[in-house]
């Protein structure tokens, strides 16, 4: 019999765990053609998420739990889920019920009918999210496509179904900063979209504050694109050009007599600030990539597992 795992990253989700588990359980009980399990990843939660998950695992052998030693982040949590998954199929889903678990059977059916390796879910609507979140997500997905060498499907989160072949390929990715939806697109094979409406969070609040959003977006861009480096070079060229034109202008102006050196104070300040800014900006871009090299060279683990429930050694 084919097997299916549902991978659920959880960080401080005590308000939603019980509901999330019961709705998932109901859906999975309805799938008789597959042998199913749930893998929860407790990403170093500071509330009662850990105890709640362990209690669920104790009562239900269909539930496995990985407890991280501290908070490593959403992407490392999903990565761990994929690494520890041994099933033929896996669905990645958030704990907060924004992605309805009731869609899982439809995803499986879609995968079977299309013979697809990936069924990725495209958000047609986003309910109950702030204007800022929606607009920043819109800009993010569009600029990612502009920057990167691969074409990513727009408005697609990590909610998706992947098969064994994709999981095996995913395991070969040694990079520490993982932008999972990007990597899965990059892997290729047959990927089909599934349009759905994203719901409001069931309870609790978002675990992605602005700082985490920025970190997530910069990992995505820097790991998938060298365009910022190219932009830095182009910026350098443009400013050199401006410099030459301005030099010629002053030189000719001196000869012909339409500029007076003494009146050049403000243009001097403007130029100093402008070139100073361009230099800092380009050095900053370089620094970002060097920072990534630094992190990758250290080769630290992406996450540390403290405790496992219901995993056989
Ligand atoms: N999450 C996590 N570690 C983190 C932040 C978030 O495992 O450091 C989980 C969180 O519990 C949820 C999922 O990632 O299941 C998505 O987070 P959230 O719903 O807060 O993000 P949003 O939907 O607001 O973008
Ligand atoms: Mg959410």
mmCIF file of N, CA, C and O and ligand atoms in Angstrom, residues 9-11 13 43 71 73-74 77 94-96 98 129 133 198 201 205-208 212, ligand 1:
data_model
loop_
_atom_site.group_PDB
_atom_site.id
_atom_site.type_symbol
_atom_site.label_atom_id
_atom_site.label_comp_id
_atom_site.label_asym_id
_atom_site.label_seq_id
_atom_site.Cartn_x
_atom_site.Cartn_y
_atom_site.Cartn_z
ATOM 1 N N UNK A 9 4.964 22.024 10.355
ATOM 2 C CA UNK A 9 5.866 22.773 11.240
ATOM 3 C C UNK A 9 5.063 23.574 12.249
ATOM 4 O O UNK A 9 4.041 24.166 11.903
ATOM 5 N N UNK A 10 5.505 23.569 13.510
ATOM 6 C CA UNK A 10 4.752 24.281 14.555
ATOM 7 C C UNK A 10 5.689 25.117 15.419
ATOM 8 O O UNK A 10 6.668 24.589 15.953
ATOM 9 N N UNK A 11 5.376 26.369 15.565
ATOM 10 C CA UNK A 11 6.130 27.216 16.473
ATOM 11 C C UNK A 11 5.144 28.022 17.311
ATOM 12 O O UNK A 11 4.399 28.824 16.770
ATOM 13 N N UNK A 13 2.296 27.179 18.707
ATOM 14 C CA UNK A 13 0.961 27.022 18.127
ATOM 15 C C UNK A 13 -0.031 26.386 19.097
ATOM 16 O O UNK A 13 -0.943 25.689 18.675
ATOM 17 N N UNK A 43 9.234 23.393 16.472
ATOM 18 C CA UNK A 43 10.404 24.219 16.181
ATOM 19 C C UNK A 43 10.786 25.058 17.403
ATOM 20 O O UNK A 43 10.728 26.282 17.373
ATOM 21 N N UNK A 71 14.445 27.324 18.480
ATOM 22 C CA UNK A 71 13.734 27.778 17.290
ATOM 23 C C UNK A 71 14.711 27.974 16.123
ATOM 24 O O UNK A 71 15.621 28.796 16.201
ATOM 25 N N UNK A 73 13.423 28.027 12.781
ATOM 26 C CA UNK A 73 12.703 28.694 11.689
ATOM 27 C C UNK A 73 11.846 27.735 10.885
ATOM 28 O O UNK A 73 12.032 26.512 10.931
ATOM 29 N N UNK A 74 10.916 28.315 10.152
ATOM 30 C CA UNK A 74 9.945 27.555 9.374
ATOM 31 C C UNK A 74 10.602 26.663 8.320
ATOM 32 O O UNK A 74 10.293 25.468 8.223
ATOM 33 N N UNK A 77 12.391 23.696 9.674
ATOM 34 C CA UNK A 77 11.422 22.736 10.220
ATOM 35 C C UNK A 77 10.840 21.868 9.094
ATOM 36 O O UNK A 77 10.765 20.640 9.217
ATOM 37 N N UNK A 94 0.735 24.191 6.798
ATOM 38 C CA UNK A 94 0.941 24.984 8.011
ATOM 39 C C UNK A 94 0.030 24.473 9.128
ATOM 40 O O UNK A 94 -1.018 23.896 8.861
ATOM 41 N N UNK A 95 0.439 24.754 10.369
ATOM 42 C CA UNK A 95 -0.351 24.282 11.509
ATOM 43 C C UNK A 95 -1.595 25.133 11.734
ATOM 44 O O UNK A 95 -2.537 24.702 12.379
ATOM 45 N N UNK A 96 -1.601 26.351 11.189
ATOM 46 C CA UNK A 96 -2.637 27.309 11.588
ATOM 47 C C UNK A 96 -3.941 27.195 10.800
ATOM 48 O O UNK A 96 -4.808 28.053 10.922
ATOM 49 N N UNK A 98 -4.603 27.760 7.803
ATOM 50 C CA UNK A 98 -4.813 28.702 6.702
ATOM 51 C C UNK A 98 -4.950 27.931 5.390
ATOM 52 O O UNK A 98 -5.645 28.360 4.477
ATOM 53 N N UNK A 129 -5.769 38.392 6.035
ATOM 54 C CA UNK A 129 -4.382 38.789 6.197
ATOM 55 C C UNK A 129 -4.292 40.289 5.960
ATOM 56 O O UNK A 129 -5.067 40.860 5.206
ATOM 57 N N UNK A 133 0.751 42.503 4.443
ATOM 58 C CA UNK A 133 1.204 41.142 4.152
ATOM 59 C C UNK A 133 0.899 40.780 2.694
ATOM 60 O O UNK A 133 1.728 40.221 1.984
ATOM 61 N N UNK A 198 -6.934 30.797 0.359
ATOM 62 C CA UNK A 198 -6.273 30.737 1.653
ATOM 63 C C UNK A 198 -7.173 31.349 2.712
ATOM 64 O O UNK A 198 -7.723 32.418 2.522
ATOM 65 N N UNK A 201 -6.066 32.748 9.639
ATOM 66 C CA UNK A 201 -5.485 31.920 10.683
ATOM 67 C C UNK A 201 -6.587 31.483 11.651
ATOM 68 O O UNK A 201 -7.431 32.289 12.029
ATOM 69 N N UNK A 205 -1.422 34.239 16.544
ATOM 70 C CA UNK A 205 -1.023 35.234 15.552
ATOM 71 C C UNK A 205 0.139 34.747 14.712
ATOM 72 O O UNK A 205 0.733 33.716 15.011
ATOM 73 N N UNK A 206 0.435 35.510 13.647
ATOM 74 C CA UNK A 206 1.472 35.069 12.712
ATOM 75 C C UNK A 206 2.823 34.922 13.410
ATOM 76 O O UNK A 206 3.166 35.707 14.293
ATOM 77 N N UNK A 207 3.563 33.886 13.026
ATOM 78 C CA UNK A 207 4.894 33.659 13.587
ATOM 79 C C UNK A 207 5.944 34.216 12.636
ATOM 80 O O UNK A 207 7.110 33.917 12.738
ATOM 81 N N UNK A 208 5.477 34.996 11.657
ATOM 82 C CA UNK A 208 6.380 35.628 10.715
ATOM 83 C C UNK A 208 6.337 37.138 10.877
ATOM 84 O O UNK A 208 5.717 37.829 10.090
ATOM 85 N N UNK A 212 11.452 38.372 10.359
ATOM 86 C CA UNK A 212 11.569 37.035 9.753
ATOM 87 C C UNK A 212 11.216 37.075 8.271
ATOM 88 O O UNK A 212 11.784 36.339 7.470
HETATM 89 N N1 LIG B 1 6.700 28.326 11.927
HETATM 90 C C1 LIG B 1 7.767 27.573 12.401
HETATM 91 N N2 LIG B 1 8.884 28.219 12.857
HETATM 92 C C2 LIG B 1 8.988 29.598 12.854
HETATM 93 C C3 LIG B 1 7.901 30.344 12.333
HETATM 94 C C4 LIG B 1 6.783 29.676 11.875
HETATM 95 O O1 LIG B 1 7.717 26.332 12.409
HETATM 96 O O2 LIG B 1 10.012 30.110 13.281
HETATM 97 C C5 LIG B 1 5.478 27.626 11.445
HETATM 98 C C6 LIG B 1 4.193 28.089 12.070
HETATM 99 O O3 LIG B 1 3.929 27.397 13.274
HETATM 100 C C7 LIG B 1 3.170 27.764 10.990
HETATM 101 C C8 LIG B 1 3.965 27.957 9.720
HETATM 102 O O4 LIG B 1 5.341 27.896 10.070
HETATM 103 O O5 LIG B 1 2.730 26.420 11.052
HETATM 104 C C9 LIG B 1 3.641 29.271 9.028
HETATM 105 O O6 LIG B 1 3.772 30.335 9.943
HETATM 106 P P1 LIG B 1 2.687 31.491 10.058
HETATM 107 O O7 LIG B 1 1.321 30.933 9.882
HETATM 108 O O8 LIG B 1 2.936 32.228 11.327
HETATM 109 O O9 LIG B 1 3.096 32.400 8.821
HETATM 110 P P2 LIG B 1 2.088 33.224 7.880
HETATM 111 O O10 LIG B 1 1.011 32.276 7.432
HETATM 112 O O11 LIG B 1 1.571 34.322 8.719
HETATM 113 O O12 LIG B 1 2.959 33.676 6.764
#
